[in-house]
Amino acid sequence: MAPPSKDKPAAEDELWRSVKAGTRPLGSKKRIAKSGPSKKTPPAPPPKKPPPPAAVAPKKEPAPKETAQKAGHDRRSSLRLKRGQLAIEATLDLHGMTQAEAHRTLNAALPRAQREGKRTVLIVTGKGSAKEGGGVLRKNVPRWLQESPLAAIVLDHSKAKDRHGGAGALYVRLRKARPKP
């Protein structure tokens, strides 16, 4: 490699002078400050006040469990009911009824089935309309089964298997009828 020549800096100076000769200043020499982030830190935001305590919402009843097992009903029978393995002895179709009609029918039919010695009842409620968030009967029948007077005769209930109506039906296990003295 050849050593650097001493004439090169002079040649560069001459080139720079020729480029500089064809230029002129842009205008005023007043400079505008850049509009960027300032070096000062922004002031801290004022402390937020804690929100006022919310009004106490009314307590909602807990949703009934898929299987509501009671005393006197063993786990094995409960599982057999849930699996749809118990023979269905009666069917009650509430599908298409109003709440009032369905409640009256349920309160009359289940005690009658118990008196007749029937233990497993399939109750068809229907799935209801998706736009209404599911069926009204589908939501209320499990609750009605846990309320008086039905709570005294219903031993257990569970969502039915698909072959018996799935989400639109319930298996209900009734207590044995007590013989009248």
Short mmCIF file of C-alpha atoms in Angstrom, two decimals:
data_model
loop_
_atom_site.label_atom_id
_atom_site.label_comp_id
_atom_site.label_asym_id
_atom_site.label_seq_id
_atom_site.Cartn_x
_atom_site.Cartn_y
_atom_site.Cartn_z
CA MET A 1 0.00 0.00 0.00
CA ALA A 2 1.33 3.44 -0.91
CA PRO A 3 2.01 5.98 1.83
CA PRO A 4 -0.51 8.83 2.05
CA SER A 5 0.45 11.85 -0.01
CA LYS A 6 1.04 15.19 1.66
CA ASP A 7 -0.78 17.01 -1.18
CA LYS A 8 -4.14 15.42 -0.38
CA PRO A 9 -5.18 17.88 2.36
CA ALA A 10 -4.48 20.78 0.02
CA ALA A 11 -6.54 19.13 -2.73
CA GLU A 12 -9.45 18.65 -0.33
CA ASP A 13 -9.25 22.27 0.79
CA GLU A 14 -9.37 23.43 -2.83
CA LEU A 15 -12.42 21.22 -3.51
CA TRP A 16 -14.20 22.58 -0.43
CA ARG A 17 -13.56 26.19 -1.46
CA SER A 18 -15.00 25.54 -4.93
CA VAL A 19 -18.17 23.94 -3.46
CA LYS A 20 -18.55 26.70 -0.91
CA ALA A 21 -18.15 29.43 -3.54
CA GLY A 22 -21.43 28.39 -5.25
CA THR A 23 -23.54 28.68 -2.11
CA ARG A 24 -25.27 31.55 -0.34
CA PRO A 25 -26.72 31.91 3.17
CA LEU A 26 -30.35 30.83 3.79
CA GLY A 27 -31.56 34.04 5.30
CA SER A 28 -31.77 35.44 8.77
CA LYS A 29 -29.52 34.02 11.35
CA LYS A 30 -32.25 33.87 13.96
CA ARG A 31 -32.59 30.29 14.97
CA ILE A 32 -35.81 28.68 16.10
CA ALA A 33 -35.61 26.44 19.11
CA LYS A 34 -36.48 22.83 18.49
CA SER A 35 -39.92 21.84 19.72
CA GLY A 36 -39.06 18.67 21.54
CA PRO A 37 -39.46 17.43 25.03
CA SER A 38 -38.28 19.94 27.56
CA LYS A 39 -35.65 19.03 30.06
CA LYS A 40 -37.98 19.94 32.90
CA THR A 41 -40.01 17.12 34.40
CA PRO A 42 -43.75 17.59 34.18
CA PRO A 43 -45.48 18.42 37.45
CA ALA A 44 -46.84 15.43 39.33
CA PRO A 45 -50.58 14.91 38.86
CA PRO A 46 -52.68 15.87 41.87
CA PRO A 47 -53.43 12.93 44.16
CA LYS A 48 -56.64 11.17 43.26
CA LYS A 49 -59.35 10.95 45.86
CA PRO A 50 -60.63 7.46 46.52
CA PRO A 51 -64.01 6.86 44.88
CA PRO A 52 -67.01 7.14 47.18
CA PRO A 53 -68.18 3.80 48.55
CA ALA A 54 -70.69 2.20 46.22
CA ALA A 55 -74.19 1.56 47.38
CA VAL A 56 -74.59 -1.95 48.68
CA ALA A 57 -76.14 -4.09 45.96
CA PRO A 58 -78.98 -6.35 47.04
CA LYS A 59 -77.92 -9.94 47.60
CA LYS A 60 -78.78 -12.30 44.79
CA GLU A 61 -79.79 -15.84 45.50
CA PRO A 62 -77.10 -18.28 44.44
CA ALA A 63 -77.91 -20.22 41.31
CA PRO A 64 -79.13 -23.73 42.03
CA LYS A 65 -76.51 -26.40 41.59
CA GLU A 66 -76.70 -28.83 38.69
CA THR A 67 -77.20 -31.57 41.25
CA ALA A 68 -78.85 -30.68 44.51
CA GLN A 69 -78.21 -33.69 46.73
CA LYS A 70 -80.06 -33.95 50.03
CA ALA A 71 -79.73 -36.09 53.11
CA GLY A 72 -81.08 -39.58 52.58
CA HIS A 73 -79.79 -39.83 49.04
CA ASP A 74 -76.54 -41.69 48.59
CA ARG A 75 -73.80 -40.58 46.22
CA ARG A 76 -74.19 -43.62 43.97
CA SER A 77 -77.88 -42.91 43.34
CA SER A 78 -77.04 -39.27 42.72
CA LEU A 79 -74.46 -40.24 40.10
CA ARG A 80 -76.87 -42.69 38.46
CA LEU A 81 -79.48 -39.91 38.26
CA LYS A 82 -76.96 -37.47 36.78
CA ARG A 83 -75.86 -40.07 34.20
CA GLY A 84 -79.44 -40.85 33.22
CA GLN A 85 -79.15 -44.46 34.38
CA LEU A 86 -82.33 -44.54 36.48
CA ALA A 87 -85.56 -45.64 34.81
CA ILE A 88 -87.83 -42.69 34.08
CA GLU A 89 -91.22 -43.50 35.58
CA ALA A 90 -93.06 -40.29 34.63
CA THR A 91 -92.60 -37.36 32.28
CA LEU A 92 -93.88 -33.84 32.83
CA ASP A 93 -93.77 -31.49 29.83
CA LEU A 94 -93.84 -27.82 30.85
CA HIS A 95 -92.55 -26.65 27.49
CA GLY A 96 -94.62 -23.77 26.12
CA MET A 97 -96.39 -22.97 29.41
CA THR A 98 -96.29 -19.63 31.16
CA GLN A 99 -94.44 -19.42 34.48
CA ALA A 100 -97.67 -19.42 36.45
CA GLU A 101 -99.09 -22.43 34.56
CA ALA A 102 -95.82 -24.33 34.87
CA HIS A 103 -95.53 -23.62 38.60
CA ARG A 104 -99.11 -24.79 39.25
CA THR A 105 -98.61 -27.91 37.11
CA LEU A 106 -95.33 -28.75 38.84
CA ASN A 107 -96.85 -28.28 42.32
CA ALA A 108 -99.72 -30.63 41.41
CA ALA A 109 -97.90 -33.27 39.33
CA LEU A 110 -94.91 -34.08 41.54
CA PRO A 111 -96.92 -34.84 44.71
CA ARG A 112 -99.30 -36.95 42.59
CA ALA A 113 -96.34 -38.88 41.11
CA GLN A 114 -94.98 -39.45 44.62
CA ARG A 115 -98.37 -40.75 45.84
CA GLU A 116 -98.41 -43.15 42.87
CA GLY A 117 -95.03 -44.51 43.99
CA LYS A 118 -93.01 -43.01 41.14
CA ARG A 119 -89.46 -42.03 42.04
CA THR A 120 -87.81 -40.68 38.85
CA VAL A 121 -89.54 -37.96 36.84
CA LEU A 122 -88.29 -36.28 33.68
CA ILE A 123 -89.35 -32.63 33.55
CA VAL A 124 -89.12 -31.00 30.12
CA THR A 125 -88.71 -27.22 30.39
CA GLY A 126 -87.40 -26.42 26.92
CA LYS A 127 -84.19 -24.53 26.28
CA GLY A 128 -85.82 -21.16 25.74
CA SER A 129 -84.79 -18.35 23.43
CA ALA A 130 -81.09 -17.51 23.18
CA LYS A 131 -81.90 -13.80 22.82
CA GLU A 132 -83.65 -13.88 26.21
CA GLY A 133 -80.65 -15.53 27.86
CA GLY A 134 -82.15 -19.00 27.96
CA GLY A 135 -85.55 -20.20 29.04
CA VAL A 136 -87.41 -18.73 31.98
CA LEU A 137 -88.68 -22.17 32.97
CA ARG A 138 -85.22 -23.65 32.56
CA LYS A 139 -83.95 -21.15 35.14
CA ASN A 140 -86.91 -21.24 37.53
CA VAL A 141 -87.83 -24.94 37.75
CA PRO A 142 -84.63 -25.90 39.66
CA ARG A 143 -85.33 -23.06 42.09
CA TRP A 144 -88.97 -24.13 42.51
CA LEU A 145 -87.81 -27.68 43.26
CA GLN A 146 -85.79 -26.35 46.21
CA GLU A 147 -88.64 -24.24 47.61
CA SER A 148 -91.62 -25.29 49.69
CA PRO A 149 -93.79 -27.36 49.14
CA LEU A 150 -91.70 -29.29 46.58
CA ALA A 151 -88.51 -29.30 48.66
CA ALA A 152 -90.18 -31.76 51.05
CA ILE A 153 -90.73 -34.38 48.34
CA VAL A 154 -87.79 -33.77 45.96
CA LEU A 155 -84.71 -35.74 46.91
CA ASP A 156 -82.41 -34.73 44.06
CA HIS A 157 -82.45 -33.17 40.61
CA SER A 158 -80.00 -32.92 37.74
CA LYS A 159 -79.77 -31.72 34.14
CA ALA A 160 -80.91 -34.45 31.75
CA LYS A 161 -78.65 -36.23 29.28
CA ASP A 162 -78.97 -35.31 25.60
CA ARG A 163 -81.04 -38.41 24.82
CA HIS A 164 -83.70 -37.16 27.28
CA GLY A 165 -83.69 -33.47 26.33
CA GLY A 166 -80.28 -32.23 27.49
CA ALA A 167 -80.22 -28.66 28.73
CA GLY A 168 -83.98 -28.37 28.17
CA ALA A 169 -84.90 -31.10 30.67
CA LEU A 170 -84.28 -32.21 34.25
CA TYR A 171 -84.21 -35.52 36.05
CA VAL A 172 -86.01 -35.32 39.39
CA ARG A 173 -85.72 -38.01 42.05
CA LEU A 174 -88.63 -38.04 44.50
CA ARG A 175 -88.61 -39.28 48.07
CA LYS A 176 -90.49 -42.48 48.83
CA ALA A 177 -94.09 -41.82 49.74
CA ARG A 178 -94.75 -42.27 53.43
CA PRO A 179 -97.70 -44.54 54.13
CA LYS A 180 -100.54 -42.74 55.86
CA PRO A 181 -101.40 -44.18 59.31
#
